[in-house]
mmCIF file of N, CA and C in Angstrom:
data_model
loop_
_atom_site.group_PDB
_atom_site.id
_atom_site.type_symbol
_atom_site.label_atom_id
_atom_site.label_comp_id
_atom_site.label_asym_id
_atom_site.label_seq_id
_atom_site.Cartn_x
_atom_site.Cartn_y
_atom_site.Cartn_z
ATOM 1 N N MET A 1 105.804 84.776 87.108
ATOM 2 C CA MET A 1 104.727 84.253 87.932
ATOM 3 C C MET A 1 104.526 82.667 88.197
ATOM 4 N N PRO A 2 104.643 82.052 89.379
ATOM 5 C CA PRO A 2 104.556 80.498 89.663
ATOM 6 C C PRO A 2 103.616 79.853 88.818
ATOM 7 N N ASP A 3 103.277 78.663 88.493
ATOM 8 C CA ASP A 3 102.392 78.058 87.899
ATOM 9 C C ASP A 3 101.645 77.630 88.822
ATOM 10 N N THR A 4 100.095 77.900 89.034
ATOM 11 C CA THR A 4 99.387 77.467 90.007
ATOM 12 C C THR A 4 98.337 76.480 89.967
ATOM 13 N N THR A 5 98.247 76.028 88.445
ATOM 14 C CA THR A 5 97.436 74.927 88.118
ATOM 15 C C THR A 5 97.692 73.824 88.997
ATOM 16 N N GLU A 6 96.222 73.340 88.986
ATOM 17 C CA GLU A 6 96.182 71.836 90.086
ATOM 18 C C GLU A 6 97.290 71.074 89.445
ATOM 19 N N ASP A 7 97.438 70.694 88.415
ATOM 20 C CA ASP A 7 98.513 69.718 87.920
ATOM 21 C C ASP A 7 100.065 69.929 88.298
ATOM 22 N N SER A 8 100.367 71.319 88.593
ATOM 23 C CA SER A 8 101.786 71.332 89.203
ATOM 24 C C SER A 8 102.162 70.847 90.804
ATOM 25 N N GLU A 9 100.958 70.446 91.347
ATOM 26 C CA GLU A 9 101.209 70.297 93.167
ATOM 27 C C GLU A 9 101.529 68.802 92.838
ATOM 28 N N SER A 10 102.216 68.531 93.712
ATOM 29 C CA SER A 10 102.675 67.127 94.023
ATOM 30 C C SER A 10 101.823 66.391 94.682
ATOM 31 N N VAL A 11 101.539 65.010 94.709
ATOM 32 C CA VAL A 11 100.505 64.285 95.225
ATOM 33 C C VAL A 11 100.972 63.024 95.826
ATOM 34 N N ALA A 12 100.686 63.000 96.942
ATOM 35 C CA ALA A 12 101.124 61.713 98.207
ATOM 36 C C ALA A 12 100.122 61.064 98.288
ATOM 37 N N ALA A 13 100.075 59.639 98.647
ATOM 38 C CA ALA A 13 99.013 58.872 98.698
ATOM 39 C C ALA A 13 99.435 57.833 99.800
ATOM 40 N N LEU A 14 98.856 57.150 100.630
ATOM 41 C CA LEU A 14 99.102 56.385 101.639
ATOM 42 C C LEU A 14 97.628 55.150 101.186
ATOM 43 N N LEU A 15 98.211 54.165 100.998
ATOM 44 C CA LEU A 15 97.199 52.986 100.865
ATOM 45 C C LEU A 15 97.219 51.800 101.735
ATOM 46 N N CYS A 16 96.059 51.625 102.530
ATOM 47 C CA CYS A 16 96.113 50.363 103.347
ATOM 48 C C CYS A 16 95.255 49.168 102.661
ATOM 49 N N LEU A 17 95.916 48.350 102.558
ATOM 50 C CA LEU A 17 95.266 46.855 101.736
ATOM 51 C C LEU A 17 95.498 45.944 102.575
ATOM 52 N N ARG A 18 94.280 44.983 102.714
ATOM 53 C CA ARG A 18 93.886 43.626 103.630
ATOM 54 C C ARG A 18 93.982 42.691 102.569
ATOM 55 N N ALA A 19 95.001 41.732 102.799
ATOM 56 C CA ALA A 19 94.810 40.485 101.808
ATOM 57 C C ALA A 19 93.671 39.792 102.403
ATOM 58 N N ALA A 20 93.018 38.936 101.592
ATOM 59 C CA ALA A 20 92.078 37.634 101.620
ATOM 60 C C ALA A 20 92.893 36.907 102.650
ATOM 61 N N PRO A 21 91.843 35.999 103.519
ATOM 62 C CA PRO A 21 92.334 35.039 104.399
ATOM 63 C C PRO A 21 93.333 34.016 103.816
ATOM 64 N N GLY A 22 94.458 33.802 103.927
ATOM 65 C CA GLY A 22 95.045 33.121 103.561
ATOM 66 C C GLY A 22 96.171 33.162 102.182
ATOM 67 N N ARG A 23 95.584 34.365 101.723
ATOM 68 C CA ARG A 23 96.334 35.060 100.779
ATOM 69 C C ARG A 23 97.191 35.941 100.898
ATOM 70 N N SER A 24 97.885 36.349 101.898
ATOM 71 C CA SER A 24 98.630 37.421 101.961
ATOM 72 C C SER A 24 100.198 37.020 101.360
ATOM 73 N N ASP A 25 100.833 35.947 101.219
ATOM 74 C CA ASP A 25 101.788 35.754 100.453
ATOM 75 C C ASP A 25 102.001 36.093 98.926
ATOM 76 N N GLU A 26 100.707 35.599 98.523
ATOM 77 C CA GLU A 26 100.241 36.169 96.940
ATOM 78 C C GLU A 26 100.284 37.585 96.561
ATOM 79 N N LEU A 27 99.519 38.255 97.573
ATOM 80 C CA LEU A 27 99.376 39.790 97.653
ATOM 81 C C LEU A 27 100.554 40.272 97.775
ATOM 82 N N ALA A 28 101.335 39.737 98.572
ATOM 83 C CA ALA A 28 102.652 40.383 98.813
ATOM 84 C C ALA A 28 103.767 40.468 97.113
ATOM 85 N N GLU A 29 103.447 39.172 96.816
ATOM 86 C CA GLU A 29 104.145 39.052 95.472
ATOM 87 C C GLU A 29 103.698 39.808 94.238
ATOM 88 N N LEU A 30 102.477 40.415 94.435
ATOM 89 C CA LEU A 30 101.490 40.987 93.610
ATOM 90 C C LEU A 30 102.021 42.607 93.779
ATOM 91 N N ILE A 31 102.125 42.810 95.057
ATOM 92 C CA ILE A 31 102.542 44.342 95.246
ATOM 93 C C ILE A 31 103.926 44.545 95.089
ATOM 94 N N GLY A 32 104.748 43.667 95.261
ATOM 95 C CA GLY A 32 106.433 43.661 94.832
ATOM 96 C C GLY A 32 106.282 43.981 93.191
ATOM 97 N N ARG A 33 105.402 43.284 92.594
ATOM 98 C CA ARG A 33 105.800 43.385 91.110
ATOM 99 C C ARG A 33 105.018 44.635 90.637
ATOM 100 N N MET A 34 104.067 45.160 91.475
ATOM 101 C CA MET A 34 103.409 46.720 90.946
ATOM 102 C C MET A 34 104.735 47.674 91.496
ATOM 103 N N VAL A 35 105.192 47.481 92.752
ATOM 104 C CA VAL A 35 106.305 48.610 93.149
ATOM 105 C C VAL A 35 107.405 48.588 91.679
ATOM 106 N N GLU A 36 107.996 47.203 91.477
ATOM 107 C CA GLU A 36 108.983 47.116 90.415
ATOM 108 C C GLU A 36 108.429 47.923 89.354
ATOM 109 N N VAL A 37 107.173 47.473 88.887
ATOM 110 C CA VAL A 37 106.757 48.223 87.392
ATOM 111 C C VAL A 37 106.736 49.442 87.419
ATOM 112 N N THR A 38 105.892 50.052 88.775
ATOM 113 C CA THR A 38 105.701 51.409 88.757
ATOM 114 C C THR A 38 107.058 52.096 88.805
ATOM 115 N N ASN A 39 108.009 51.889 89.492
ATOM 116 C CA ASN A 39 109.187 52.764 89.622
ATOM 117 C C ASN A 39 109.946 52.647 88.474
ATOM 118 N N ARG A 40 109.923 51.618 87.412
ATOM 119 C CA ARG A 40 110.586 51.579 86.598
ATOM 120 C C ARG A 40 109.863 52.364 85.129
ATOM 121 N N LEU A 41 108.644 52.079 84.900
ATOM 122 C CA LEU A 41 107.976 52.725 83.911
ATOM 123 C C LEU A 41 107.164 54.281 84.206
ATOM 124 N N HIS A 42 106.904 54.340 85.419
ATOM 125 C CA HIS A 42 106.103 55.484 85.538
ATOM 126 C C HIS A 42 106.656 56.835 86.073
ATOM 127 N N GLY A 43 107.669 56.464 86.672
ATOM 128 C CA GLY A 43 108.773 57.942 87.331
ATOM 129 C C GLY A 43 108.105 58.340 88.358
ATOM 130 N N PRO A 44 107.520 57.851 89.266
ATOM 131 C CA PRO A 44 107.243 58.242 90.555
ATOM 132 C C PRO A 44 108.232 59.127 91.176
ATOM 133 N N ILE A 45 108.003 60.014 92.419
ATOM 134 C CA ILE A 45 109.195 60.634 92.930
ATOM 135 C C ILE A 45 109.462 59.693 93.764
ATOM 136 N N PHE A 46 108.378 58.560 94.722
ATOM 137 C CA PHE A 46 108.769 57.518 95.421
ATOM 138 C C PHE A 46 107.219 56.646 95.194
ATOM 139 N N TYR A 47 107.745 55.659 95.222
ATOM 140 C CA TYR A 47 106.568 54.314 95.115
ATOM 141 C C TYR A 47 107.127 53.299 95.897
ATOM 142 N N GLY A 48 106.781 52.827 96.978
ATOM 143 C CA GLY A 48 106.961 51.720 97.490
ATOM 144 C C GLY A 48 105.924 51.052 98.682
ATOM 145 N N ALA A 49 106.355 50.034 99.363
ATOM 146 C CA ALA A 49 105.384 49.065 99.900
ATOM 147 C C ALA A 49 106.010 48.496 101.052
ATOM 148 N N SER A 50 105.110 48.327 102.059
ATOM 149 C CA SER A 50 105.670 47.566 103.185
ATOM 150 C C SER A 50 104.446 46.334 103.984
ATOM 151 N N ARG A 51 104.852 45.734 104.648
ATOM 152 C CA ARG A 51 103.774 44.955 105.233
ATOM 153 C C ARG A 51 103.792 44.978 106.408
ATOM 154 N N SER A 52 102.754 45.085 107.311
ATOM 155 C CA SER A 52 102.521 45.343 108.632
ATOM 156 C C SER A 52 103.282 44.500 109.780
ATOM 157 N N GLY A 53 104.126 44.862 110.665
ATOM 158 C CA GLY A 53 104.800 43.893 111.431
ATOM 159 C C GLY A 53 104.058 43.458 112.368
ATOM 160 N N THR A 54 102.526 43.800 112.440
ATOM 161 C CA THR A 54 101.915 42.881 113.452
ATOM 162 C C THR A 54 100.706 42.061 113.030
ATOM 163 N N ASP A 55 100.659 42.388 111.771
ATOM 164 C CA ASP A 55 99.431 41.732 111.138
ATOM 165 C C ASP A 55 99.736 41.161 109.509
ATOM 166 N N ASP A 56 100.122 40.030 109.136
ATOM 167 C CA ASP A 56 100.666 39.599 108.016
ATOM 168 C C ASP A 56 99.786 39.978 106.870
ATOM 169 N N HIS A 57 98.421 40.217 106.982
ATOM 170 C CA HIS A 57 97.393 40.686 106.080
ATOM 171 C C HIS A 57 97.640 42.031 105.494
ATOM 172 N N VAL A 58 98.179 42.545 106.496
ATOM 173 C CA VAL A 58 98.003 44.354 106.193
ATOM 174 C C VAL A 58 99.057 44.711 105.431
ATOM 175 N N PHE A 59 98.969 45.426 104.566
ATOM 176 C CA PHE A 59 99.961 46.046 103.430
ATOM 177 C C PHE A 59 99.912 47.539 103.537
ATOM 178 N N ILE A 60 101.027 48.436 103.424
ATOM 179 C CA ILE A 60 100.913 49.922 103.274
ATOM 180 C C ILE A 60 101.538 50.046 101.977
ATOM 181 N N VAL A 61 100.864 51.023 100.818
ATOM 182 C CA VAL A 61 101.513 51.544 99.861
ATOM 183 C C VAL A 61 101.573 52.811 99.812
ATOM 184 N N TYR A 62 102.896 53.316 99.700
ATOM 185 C CA TYR A 62 102.886 54.899 99.462
ATOM 186 C C TYR A 62 103.599 55.112 98.882
ATOM 187 N N GLU A 63 103.166 56.612 97.913
ATOM 188 C CA GLU A 63 103.621 56.987 96.710
ATOM 189 C C GLU A 63 103.822 58.447 96.714
ATOM 190 N N MET A 64 104.255 59.311 95.846
ATOM 191 C CA MET A 64 104.277 60.444 95.891
ATOM 192 C C MET A 64 104.609 60.712 94.161
ATOM 193 N N TRP A 65 104.046 61.774 93.931
ATOM 194 C CA TRP A 65 103.903 62.057 92.392
ATOM 195 C C TRP A 65 104.067 63.341 92.149
ATOM 196 N N ALA A 66 104.873 63.986 91.027
ATOM 197 C CA ALA A 66 105.146 65.328 90.659
ATOM 198 C C ALA A 66 103.863 66.118 90.322
ATOM 199 N N SER A 67 102.634 65.300 90.130
ATOM 200 C CA SER A 67 101.789 66.073 89.852
ATOM 201 C C SER A 67 100.502 65.079 89.587
ATOM 202 N N ARG A 68 99.492 65.722 89.554
ATOM 203 C CA ARG A 68 97.996 64.694 89.399
ATOM 204 C C ARG A 68 98.005 64.200 87.960
ATOM 205 N N GLY A 69 98.824 64.960 86.813
ATOM 206 C CA GLY A 69 98.686 64.208 85.648
ATOM 207 C C GLY A 69 99.312 62.975 85.826
ATOM 208 N N ASP A 70 100.459 62.887 86.294
ATOM 209 C CA ASP A 70 101.590 61.570 86.455
ATOM 210 C C ASP A 70 100.370 60.631 87.337
ATOM 211 N N VAL A 71 99.808 61.033 87.879
ATOM 212 C CA VAL A 71 98.923 59.988 88.628
ATOM 213 C C VAL A 71 98.038 59.457 87.926
ATOM 214 N N THR A 72 97.364 60.192 87.298
ATOM 215 C CA THR A 72 96.583 59.757 85.894
ATOM 216 C C THR A 72 96.915 58.780 85.019
ATOM 217 N N THR A 73 97.999 59.357 84.739
ATOM 218 C CA THR A 73 99.056 58.274 83.561
ATOM 219 C C THR A 73 98.922 57.103 84.517
ATOM 220 N N HIS A 74 99.728 57.081 85.508
ATOM 221 C CA HIS A 74 99.900 55.701 85.960
ATOM 222 C C HIS A 74 98.556 54.743 86.148
ATOM 223 N N LEU A 75 97.651 55.666 86.995
ATOM 224 C CA LEU A 75 96.185 54.713 86.994
ATOM 225 C C LEU A 75 95.783 54.102 85.567
ATOM 226 N N ALA A 76 95.842 55.127 84.681
ATOM 227 C CA ALA A 76 95.482 54.321 83.145
ATOM 228 C C ALA A 76 96.594 53.468 82.447
ATOM 229 N N ALA A 77 97.846 53.145 83.223
ATOM 230 C CA ALA A 77 98.463 52.661 82.220
ATOM 231 C C ALA A 77 98.285 50.874 82.389
ATOM 232 N N PRO A 78 98.619 50.390 81.247
ATOM 233 C CA PRO A 78 97.930 49.180 81.147
ATOM 234 C C PRO A 78 98.617 47.947 82.296
ATOM 235 N N GLU A 79 99.989 48.113 82.497
ATOM 236 C CA GLU A 79 100.613 47.444 83.584
ATOM 237 C C GLU A 79 100.065 47.355 84.732
ATOM 238 N N TYR A 80 99.497 48.959 85.059
ATOM 239 C CA TYR A 80 98.865 49.139 86.375
ATOM 240 C C TYR A 80 97.243 48.260 86.260
ATOM 241 N N GLN A 81 96.877 48.451 85.344
ATOM 242 C CA GLN A 81 95.354 48.029 85.430
ATOM 243 C C GLN A 81 95.402 46.386 85.242
ATOM 244 N N ALA A 82 96.507 45.741 84.649
ATOM 245 C CA ALA A 82 96.426 44.470 84.491
ATOM 246 C C ALA A 82 96.967 43.680 85.880
ATOM 247 N N LEU A 83 97.731 44.474 86.914
ATOM 248 C CA LEU A 83 97.974 43.849 88.011
ATOM 249 C C LEU A 83 96.688 44.209 88.859
ATOM 250 N N ASN A 84 96.116 45.243 88.738
ATOM 251 C CA ASN A 84 94.919 45.133 89.681
ATOM 252 C C ASN A 84 93.768 44.299 89.152
ATOM 253 N N ILE A 85 93.261 44.059 87.905
ATOM 254 C CA ILE A 85 92.829 42.845 87.228
ATOM 255 C C ILE A 85 92.780 41.575 88.139
ATOM 256 N N GLU A 86 94.361 41.315 87.961
ATOM 257 C CA GLU A 86 94.987 39.949 88.666
ATOM 258 C C GLU A 86 94.511 39.851 90.118
ATOM 259 N N ALA A 87 94.445 40.992 90.830
ATOM 260 C CA ALA A 87 94.223 40.668 92.089
ATOM 261 C C ALA A 87 92.849 40.696 92.566
ATOM 262 N N ARG A 88 91.812 41.397 91.617
ATOM 263 C CA ARG A 88 90.412 41.077 91.709
ATOM 264 C C ARG A 88 90.282 39.691 91.350
ATOM 265 N N ASP A 89 90.770 39.173 90.200
ATOM 266 C CA ASP A 89 90.087 37.895 89.647
ATOM 267 C C ASP A 89 90.742 36.852 90.510
ATOM 268 N N ARG A 90 91.992 37.113 91.189
ATOM 269 C CA ARG A 90 92.388 35.883 92.089
ATOM 270 C C ARG A 90 92.015 36.034 93.466
ATOM 271 N N GLY A 91 91.070 37.009 93.814
ATOM 272 C CA GLY A 91 90.377 36.925 95.068
ATOM 273 C C GLY A 91 91.508 37.616 96.409
ATOM 274 N N LEU A 92 92.564 38.204 95.953
ATOM 275 C CA LEU A 92 93.685 38.622 96.652
ATOM 276 C C LEU A 92 93.255 39.478 97.752
ATOM 277 N N LEU A 93 92.536 40.404 97.818
ATOM 278 C CA LEU A 93 91.866 41.598 98.562
ATOM 279 C C LEU A 93 90.574 41.550 99.371
ATOM 280 N N VAL A 94 90.616 41.805 100.392
ATOM 281 C CA VAL A 94 89.038 41.913 100.840
ATOM 282 C C VAL A 94 88.493 43.104 100.708
ATOM 283 N N PRO A 95 87.119 43.426 100.619
ATOM 284 C CA PRO A 95 86.658 44.778 100.259
ATOM 285 C C PRO A 95 87.285 45.837 101.520
ATOM 286 N N ALA A 96 87.268 46.854 100.454
ATOM 287 C CA ALA A 96 87.857 48.103 101.331
ATOM 288 C C ALA A 96 87.258 48.083 102.516
ATOM 289 N N ASP A 97 87.753 48.514 103.721
ATOM 290 C CA ASP A 97 87.312 49.119 105.174
ATOM 291 C C ASP A 97 87.991 50.386 105.542
ATOM 292 N N ASP A 98 86.855 51.287 105.616
ATOM 293 C CA ASP A 98 87.282 52.515 105.997
ATOM 294 C C ASP A 98 88.123 52.687 107.409
ATOM 295 N N GLU A 99 87.679 51.890 108.151
ATOM 296 C CA GLU A 99 88.705 51.854 109.499
ATOM 297 C C GLU A 99 89.935 51.303 109.514
ATOM 298 N N LEU A 100 90.520 50.298 108.537
ATOM 299 C CA LEU A 100 91.521 49.663 108.462
ATOM 300 C C LEU A 100 92.564 50.613 108.567
ATOM 301 N N ALA A 101 92.916 52.059 107.732
ATOM 302 C CA ALA A 101 94.061 52.830 107.785
ATOM 303 C C ALA A 101 94.098 53.151 109.024
ATOM 304 N N LEU A 102 93.045 53.662 109.821
ATOM 305 C CA LEU A 102 93.373 54.392 111.255
ATOM 306 C C LEU A 102 93.305 53.304 112.160
ATOM 307 N N SER A 103 93.019 51.968 112.067
ATOM 308 C CA SER A 103 93.326 51.074 113.140
ATOM 309 C C SER A 103 94.808 50.432 112.815
ATOM 310 N N ALA A 104 95.264 50.366 111.402
ATOM 311 C CA ALA A 104 96.540 49.848 111.162
ATOM 312 C C ALA A 104 97.734 50.726 111.685
ATOM 313 N N LEU A 105 97.233 52.270 111.596
ATOM 314 C CA LEU A 105 98.300 53.026 112.010
ATOM 315 C C LEU A 105 98.129 53.623 113.501
ATOM 316 N N GLY A 106 97.268 52.951 114.366
ATOM 317 C CA GLY A 106 97.630 53.348 115.783
ATOM 318 C C GLY A 106 96.639 54.489 116.229
ATOM 319 N N ASP A 107 96.895 54.503 117.557
ATOM 320 C CA ASP A 107 96.090 55.835 118.316
ATOM 321 C C ASP A 107 96.450 56.797 118.665
ATOM 322 N N GLY A 108 97.562 57.001 118.327
ATOM 323 C CA GLY A 108 98.364 58.091 119.062
ATOM 324 C C GLY A 108 97.956 59.914 117.997
ATOM 325 N N PRO A 109 98.596 60.413 118.468
ATOM 326 C CA PRO A 109 98.380 61.813 117.696
ATOM 327 C C PRO A 109 99.402 62.014 116.359
ATOM 328 N N ILE A 110 100.269 61.269 116.433
ATOM 329 C CA ILE A 110 101.140 60.953 115.196
ATOM 330 C C ILE A 110 100.991 59.487 115.233
ATOM 331 N N ARG A 111 100.085 58.924 114.029
ATOM 332 C CA ARG A 111 100.024 57.458 113.826
ATOM 333 C C ARG A 111 101.321 56.757 112.864
ATOM 334 N N SER A 112 101.881 56.037 113.781
ATOM 335 C CA SER A 112 102.613 55.093 113.075
ATOM 336 C C SER A 112 102.535 53.650 113.191
ATOM 337 N N MET A 113 103.135 52.883 112.524
ATOM 338 C CA MET A 113 102.819 51.306 112.933
ATOM 339 C C MET A 113 104.234 50.642 112.638
ATOM 340 N N GLN A 114 104.373 49.513 112.845
ATOM 341 C CA GLN A 114 105.448 48.641 112.776
ATOM 342 C C GLN A 114 105.618 47.875 111.572
ATOM 343 N N LEU A 115 106.495 48.281 110.651
ATOM 344 C CA LEU A 115 106.587 47.720 109.280
ATOM 345 C C LEU A 115 107.617 46.702 108.990
ATOM 346 N N ARG A 116 107.568 45.718 108.160
ATOM 347 C CA ARG A 116 108.579 44.919 107.624
ATOM 348 C C ARG A 116 108.330 45.096 106.140
ATOM 349 N N PRO A 117 109.605 44.265 105.481
ATOM 350 C CA PRO A 117 109.433 44.074 104.061
ATOM 351 C C PRO A 117 108.528 43.249 103.512
ATOM 352 N N LEU A 118 108.157 43.542 102.581
ATOM 353 C CA LEU A 118 106.825 42.409 101.806
ATOM 354 C C LEU A 118 107.358 40.717 101.925
ATOM 355 N N THR A 119 108.615 40.538 101.927
ATOM 356 C CA THR A 119 108.986 39.359 101.787
ATOM 357 C C THR A 119 109.729 38.776 102.893
#
C-alpha cells in the first residue's frame, strides 16, 4: 500500500517579492545567495529565482520539495534564517502585498510574466 501521509507529498511554492525603492540590486544579490545556499545545503527538487522583465523591483522565487518535512527543515535552517533576518534588517523588502502575485503574473487564464536573470 502506498504511503499516503502528508509528508510523502511533494510541495511547490511560488513567491512574489518586491524590493524596497532603490534596493532592487541589493535584494537580487541576497536572493542569489539564498538560491545558492538552498541548492547546496537543503536538497530541493528545484529552487530558483528570476527578476521581472517589466519591473526591476519584482522577484519570483519558485521552489519544489519532495515533502513538507523538507520544507520545514529548509525554513528552520540557520542559513535561511540568517538571510531572512538580513533582508529585514537592511530593509530590502516592502511589506507583503496580496495583489502583487496576481498583478505580476498578468491577467490571462494562464498567468505568465516576462522574466530575466537576477543580475
